[in-house]
XYZ file of C-alpha atoms in Angstrom:
333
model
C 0.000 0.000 0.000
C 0.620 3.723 -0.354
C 1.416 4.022 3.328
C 3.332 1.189 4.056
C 5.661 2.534 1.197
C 6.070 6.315 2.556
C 7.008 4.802 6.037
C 9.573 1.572 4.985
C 10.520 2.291 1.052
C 13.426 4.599 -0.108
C 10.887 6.325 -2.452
C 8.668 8.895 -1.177
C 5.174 9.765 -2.516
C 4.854 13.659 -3.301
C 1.584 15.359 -1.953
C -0.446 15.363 -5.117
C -0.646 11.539 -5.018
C 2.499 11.083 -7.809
C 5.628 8.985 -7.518
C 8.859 10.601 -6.717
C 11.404 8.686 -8.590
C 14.052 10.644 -7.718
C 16.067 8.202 -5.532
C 14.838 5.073 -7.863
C 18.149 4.419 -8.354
C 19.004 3.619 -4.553
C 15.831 1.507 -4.146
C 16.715 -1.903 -3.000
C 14.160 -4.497 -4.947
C 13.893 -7.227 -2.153
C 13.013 -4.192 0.279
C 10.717 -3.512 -2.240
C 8.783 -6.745 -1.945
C 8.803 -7.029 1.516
C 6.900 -3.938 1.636
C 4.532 -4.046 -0.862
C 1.662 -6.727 -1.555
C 1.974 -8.478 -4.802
C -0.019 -11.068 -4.059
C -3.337 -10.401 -6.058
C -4.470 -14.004 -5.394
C -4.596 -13.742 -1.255
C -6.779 -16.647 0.118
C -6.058 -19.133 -2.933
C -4.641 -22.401 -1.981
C -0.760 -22.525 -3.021
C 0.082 -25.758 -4.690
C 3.286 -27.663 -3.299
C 4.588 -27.908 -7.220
C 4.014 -24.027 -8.115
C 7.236 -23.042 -9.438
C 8.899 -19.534 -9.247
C 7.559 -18.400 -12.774
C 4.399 -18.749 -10.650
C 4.517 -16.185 -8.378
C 3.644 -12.602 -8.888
C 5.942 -10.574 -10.523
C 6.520 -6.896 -9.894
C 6.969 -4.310 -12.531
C 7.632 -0.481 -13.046
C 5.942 0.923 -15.831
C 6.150 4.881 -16.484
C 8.089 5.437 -13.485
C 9.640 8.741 -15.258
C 6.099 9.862 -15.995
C 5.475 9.244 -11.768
C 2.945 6.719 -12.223
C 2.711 4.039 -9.510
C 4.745 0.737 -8.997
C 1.904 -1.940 -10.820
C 2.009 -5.904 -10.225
C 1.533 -8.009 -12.653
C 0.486 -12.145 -11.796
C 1.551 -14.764 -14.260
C -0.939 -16.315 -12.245
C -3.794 -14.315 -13.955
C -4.590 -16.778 -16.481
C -5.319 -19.285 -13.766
C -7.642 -17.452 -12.128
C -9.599 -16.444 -15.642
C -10.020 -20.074 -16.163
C -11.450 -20.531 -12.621
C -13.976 -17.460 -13.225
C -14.959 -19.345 -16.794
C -15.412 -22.358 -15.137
C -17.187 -20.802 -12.402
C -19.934 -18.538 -15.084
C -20.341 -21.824 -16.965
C -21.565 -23.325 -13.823
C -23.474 -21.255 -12.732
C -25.284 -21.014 -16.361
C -25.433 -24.477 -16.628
C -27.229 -24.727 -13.092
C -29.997 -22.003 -13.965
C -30.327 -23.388 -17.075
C -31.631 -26.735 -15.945
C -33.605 -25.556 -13.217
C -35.548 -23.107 -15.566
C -35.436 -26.437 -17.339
C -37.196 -28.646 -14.749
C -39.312 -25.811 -13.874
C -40.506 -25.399 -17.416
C -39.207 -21.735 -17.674
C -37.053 -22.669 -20.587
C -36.794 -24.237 -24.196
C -34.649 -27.349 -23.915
C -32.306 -28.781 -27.132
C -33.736 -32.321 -27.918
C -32.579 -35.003 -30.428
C -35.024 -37.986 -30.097
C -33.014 -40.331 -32.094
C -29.916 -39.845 -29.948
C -31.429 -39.799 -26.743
C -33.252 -43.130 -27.604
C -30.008 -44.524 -28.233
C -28.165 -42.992 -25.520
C -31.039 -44.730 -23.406
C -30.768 -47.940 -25.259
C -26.928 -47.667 -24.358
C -27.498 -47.083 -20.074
C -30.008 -49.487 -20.226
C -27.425 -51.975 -21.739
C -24.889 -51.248 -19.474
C -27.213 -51.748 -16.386
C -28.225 -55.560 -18.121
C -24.213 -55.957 -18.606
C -23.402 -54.888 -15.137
C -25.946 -57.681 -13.555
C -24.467 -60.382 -16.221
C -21.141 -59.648 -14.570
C -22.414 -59.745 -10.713
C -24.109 -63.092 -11.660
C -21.038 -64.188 -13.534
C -18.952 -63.381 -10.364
C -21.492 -65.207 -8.072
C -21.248 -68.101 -10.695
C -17.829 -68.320 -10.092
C -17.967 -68.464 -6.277
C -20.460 -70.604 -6.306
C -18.451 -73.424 -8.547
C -15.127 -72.510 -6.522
C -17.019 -73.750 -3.629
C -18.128 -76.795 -5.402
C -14.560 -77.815 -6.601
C -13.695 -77.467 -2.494
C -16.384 -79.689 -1.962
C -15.436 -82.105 -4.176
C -12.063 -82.204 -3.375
C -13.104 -83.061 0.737
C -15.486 -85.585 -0.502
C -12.551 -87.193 -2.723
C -10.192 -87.377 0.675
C -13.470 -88.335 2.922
C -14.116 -91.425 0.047
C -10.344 -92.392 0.155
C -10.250 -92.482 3.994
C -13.315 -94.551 4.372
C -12.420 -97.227 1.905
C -9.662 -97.536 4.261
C -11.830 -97.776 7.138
C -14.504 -99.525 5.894
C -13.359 -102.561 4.158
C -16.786 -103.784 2.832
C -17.436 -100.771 1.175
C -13.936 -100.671 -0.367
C -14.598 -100.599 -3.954
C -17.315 -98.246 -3.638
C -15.724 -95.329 -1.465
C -12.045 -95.682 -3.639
C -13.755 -95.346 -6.916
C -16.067 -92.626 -5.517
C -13.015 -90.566 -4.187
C -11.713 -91.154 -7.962
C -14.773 -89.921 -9.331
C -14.854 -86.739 -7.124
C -11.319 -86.035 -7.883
C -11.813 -86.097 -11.504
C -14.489 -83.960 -11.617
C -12.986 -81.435 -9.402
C -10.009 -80.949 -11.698
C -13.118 -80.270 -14.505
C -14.381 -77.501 -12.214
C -11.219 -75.871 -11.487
C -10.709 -75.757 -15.211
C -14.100 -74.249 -15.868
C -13.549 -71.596 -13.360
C -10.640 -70.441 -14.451
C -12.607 -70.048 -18.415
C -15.568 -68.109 -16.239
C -13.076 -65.908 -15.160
C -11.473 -65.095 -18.754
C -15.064 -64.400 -19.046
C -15.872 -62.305 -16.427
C -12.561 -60.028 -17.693
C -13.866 -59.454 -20.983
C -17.271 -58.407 -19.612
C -15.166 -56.187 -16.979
C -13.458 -54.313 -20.089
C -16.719 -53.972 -21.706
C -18.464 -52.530 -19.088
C -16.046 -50.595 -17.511
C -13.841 -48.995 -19.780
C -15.502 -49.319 -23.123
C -19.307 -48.557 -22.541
C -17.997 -46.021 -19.709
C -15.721 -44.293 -21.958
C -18.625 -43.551 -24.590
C -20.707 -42.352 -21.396
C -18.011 -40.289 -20.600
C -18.221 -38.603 -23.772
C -22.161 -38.308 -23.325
C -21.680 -36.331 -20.071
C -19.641 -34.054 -21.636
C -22.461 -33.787 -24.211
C -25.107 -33.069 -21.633
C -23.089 -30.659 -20.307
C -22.166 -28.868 -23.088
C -25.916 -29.037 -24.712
C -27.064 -26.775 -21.138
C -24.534 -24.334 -21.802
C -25.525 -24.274 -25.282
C -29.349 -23.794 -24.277
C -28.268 -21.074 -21.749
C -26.373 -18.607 -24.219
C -29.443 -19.429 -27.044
C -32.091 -18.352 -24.389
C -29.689 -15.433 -23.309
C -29.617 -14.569 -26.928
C -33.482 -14.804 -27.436
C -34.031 -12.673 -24.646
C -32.007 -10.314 -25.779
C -33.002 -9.851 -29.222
C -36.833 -9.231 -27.893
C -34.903 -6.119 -26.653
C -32.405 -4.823 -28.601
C -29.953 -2.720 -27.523
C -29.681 1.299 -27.988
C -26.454 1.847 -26.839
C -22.872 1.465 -27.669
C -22.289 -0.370 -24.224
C -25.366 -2.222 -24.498
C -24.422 -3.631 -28.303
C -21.044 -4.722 -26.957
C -22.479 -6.858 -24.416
C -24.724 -7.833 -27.421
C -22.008 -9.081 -29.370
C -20.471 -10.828 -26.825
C -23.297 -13.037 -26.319
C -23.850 -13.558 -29.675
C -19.732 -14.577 -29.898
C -20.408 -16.679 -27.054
C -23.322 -18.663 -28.250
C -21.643 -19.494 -31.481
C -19.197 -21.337 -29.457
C -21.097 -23.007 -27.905
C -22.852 -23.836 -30.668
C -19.721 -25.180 -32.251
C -18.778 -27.237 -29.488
C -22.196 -29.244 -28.711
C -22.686 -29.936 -32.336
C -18.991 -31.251 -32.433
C -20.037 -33.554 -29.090
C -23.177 -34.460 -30.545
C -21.436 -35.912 -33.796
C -18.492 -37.512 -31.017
C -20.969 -39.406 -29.589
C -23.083 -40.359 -32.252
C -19.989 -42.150 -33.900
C -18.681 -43.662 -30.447
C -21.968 -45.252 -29.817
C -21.949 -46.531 -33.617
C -18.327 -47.758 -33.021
C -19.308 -49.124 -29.247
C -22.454 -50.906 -31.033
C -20.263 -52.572 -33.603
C -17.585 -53.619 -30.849
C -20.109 -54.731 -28.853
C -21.362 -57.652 -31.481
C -18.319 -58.658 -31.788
C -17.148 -59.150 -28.294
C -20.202 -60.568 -26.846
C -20.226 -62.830 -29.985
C -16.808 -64.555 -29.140
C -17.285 -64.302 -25.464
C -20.613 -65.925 -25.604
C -19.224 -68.977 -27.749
C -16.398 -69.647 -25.572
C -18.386 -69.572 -22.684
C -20.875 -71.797 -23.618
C -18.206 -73.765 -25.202
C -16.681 -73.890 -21.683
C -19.897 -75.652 -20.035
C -20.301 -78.344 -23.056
C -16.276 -78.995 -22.171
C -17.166 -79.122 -18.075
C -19.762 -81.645 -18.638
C -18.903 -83.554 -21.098
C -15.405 -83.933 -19.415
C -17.779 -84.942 -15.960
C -19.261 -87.484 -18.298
C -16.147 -89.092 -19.252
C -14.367 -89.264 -16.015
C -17.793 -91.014 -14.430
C -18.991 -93.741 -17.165
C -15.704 -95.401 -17.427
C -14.866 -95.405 -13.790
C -18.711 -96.251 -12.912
C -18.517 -99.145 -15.694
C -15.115 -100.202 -13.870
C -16.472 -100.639 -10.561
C -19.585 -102.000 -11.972
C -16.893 -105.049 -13.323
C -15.249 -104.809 -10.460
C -18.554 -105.688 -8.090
C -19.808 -108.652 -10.828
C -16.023 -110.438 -10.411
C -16.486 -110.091 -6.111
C -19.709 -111.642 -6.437
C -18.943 -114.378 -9.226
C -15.954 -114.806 -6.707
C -18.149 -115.361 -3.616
C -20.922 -117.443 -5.391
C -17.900 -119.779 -6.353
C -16.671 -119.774 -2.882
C -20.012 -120.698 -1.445
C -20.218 -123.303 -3.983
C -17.117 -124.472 -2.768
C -17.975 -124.857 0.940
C -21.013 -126.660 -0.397
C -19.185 -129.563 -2.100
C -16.519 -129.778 0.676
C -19.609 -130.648 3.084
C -21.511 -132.792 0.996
């Protein structure tokens, strides 16, 4: 400030207000900053990575004409952007609630927003195939545990239970068999389950992305046309007035430009996602479906041999037991 420089700077302010440059030469620039403020931003946040071209810098501009020290921000850009983003907000915000209230004319393009509709809706239906694909995969991961305990519970009771000993060893080869077939289907479920991840997550999301942006950019759009409208019902009558007229105008045709370059973005990203789409689900679907013939039809070989096994097994103890009887039966007659 003014004061703080007549009491602690070299300088000294003459009466009528100008700068007395006299004894410019003497002035030490460091004393200088510590005794002005050249921080036009007070109250910001200060990022830990700002570097020195950051920070404020001073300058002396007609100092021979005694006009006043000035400071001049590289920072100033920064803070244009944040009062951009802050108007476009704010216009964005009014503009849908006139919106919702039905104070104001709203952009619509049925076709696209059927499709964008069509495109949640299939992400929602994709998003419960993967929940029930994960659950499908716990589920048989539990089932391959179980099998696995039955196959050592089989193998420790044909052990333990000698009349049963065919049955519980071939059953504990059955189980272990089939548990190697459900590991192996698991592990194809979750191949699935990280194509349907990608296609969910980063594909579909990606195009949604892009329609957010849209949405966004079609309220600003809407804003500066209804700003426009209004002001055209009055136009203006002075020089001040048709400068702010222009400027609207300037700002609604880019707008304009941008939401019908979004609206095209996202008409050929859906088209693209669509096509993608097919295709994906079309492999993934066969090799999943592939993957449950395999399981079962790998179940069904493991079992019918091994039941047909112990089924010859069992006929040669009993033909060997009938002959044994038989045997006792002649030694006693």
């Amino acid at each position: 400030s003014a004061s703080k420089m007549a009491e602690g700077g070299p300088a000294d302010w003459q009466e009528n207000g100008t700068y007395d440059d006299s004894n410019l030469e003497n002035v030490d620039l460091e004393q200088e900053r510590a005794v002005i403020d050249v921080s036009p931003m007070e109250g910001l946040p200060k990022h830990d990575n700002q570097t020195p071209d950051d920070e404020p810098q001073l300058a002396y501009t007609g100092a021979i004409e005694g006009t006043v020290l000035e400071t001049r921000p590289r920072s100033q850009s920064k803070l244009q952007v944040f009062r951009q983003w802050s108007h476009t907000q704010i216009k964005c915000t009014k503009q849908m609630l006139n919106e919702k209230l039905g104070r104001s004319a709203k952009t619509v393009d049925m076709a696209l927003d059927s499709r964008i509709e069509v495109l949640r809706d299939t992400q929602r239906k994709f998003g419960q195939l993967l929940y029930l694909t994960s659950q499908m995969i716990m589920n048989m991961e539990v089932v391959a545990m179980s099998q696995k305990s039955m196959a050592e519970n089989f193998a420790f009771l044909s052990v333990k239970a000698p009349e049963l000993a065919l049955e519980f060893e071939y059953s504990s080869k059955i189980q272990k068999g089939i548990s190697k077939h459900t590991e192996e289907l698991v592990l194809q479920l979750k191949a699935f389950k990280q194509k349907m991840e990608t296609l969910v997550h980063k594909t579909i999301e990606d195009t949604l992305e892009t329609i957010k942006h849209y949405e966004t950019t079609r309220l600003a759009y809407d804003a500066s046309r209804n700003e426009v409208e209004k002001a055209q019902k009055a136009p203006p009558t002075t020089p001040t007035g048709q400068a702010k007229y222009e400027a609207l105008v300037a700002e609604f045709e880019q707008e304009k430009a941008r939401f019908e370059q979004l609206r095209h973005d996202v008409d050929m990203k859906i088209k693209l996602l669509n096509t993608n789409k097919v295709q994906v689900m079309h492999n993934q679907l066969m090799i999943f479906n592939r993957a449950l013939l395999q399981y079962f039809s790998d179940n069904s070989t493991t079992i019918q041999p091994t039941i047909k096994e112990l089924e010859g097994k069992l006929e040669e103890v009993s033909r060997n037991a009938a002959e044994w009887l038989e045997g006792l039966h002649s030694q006693d007659n």
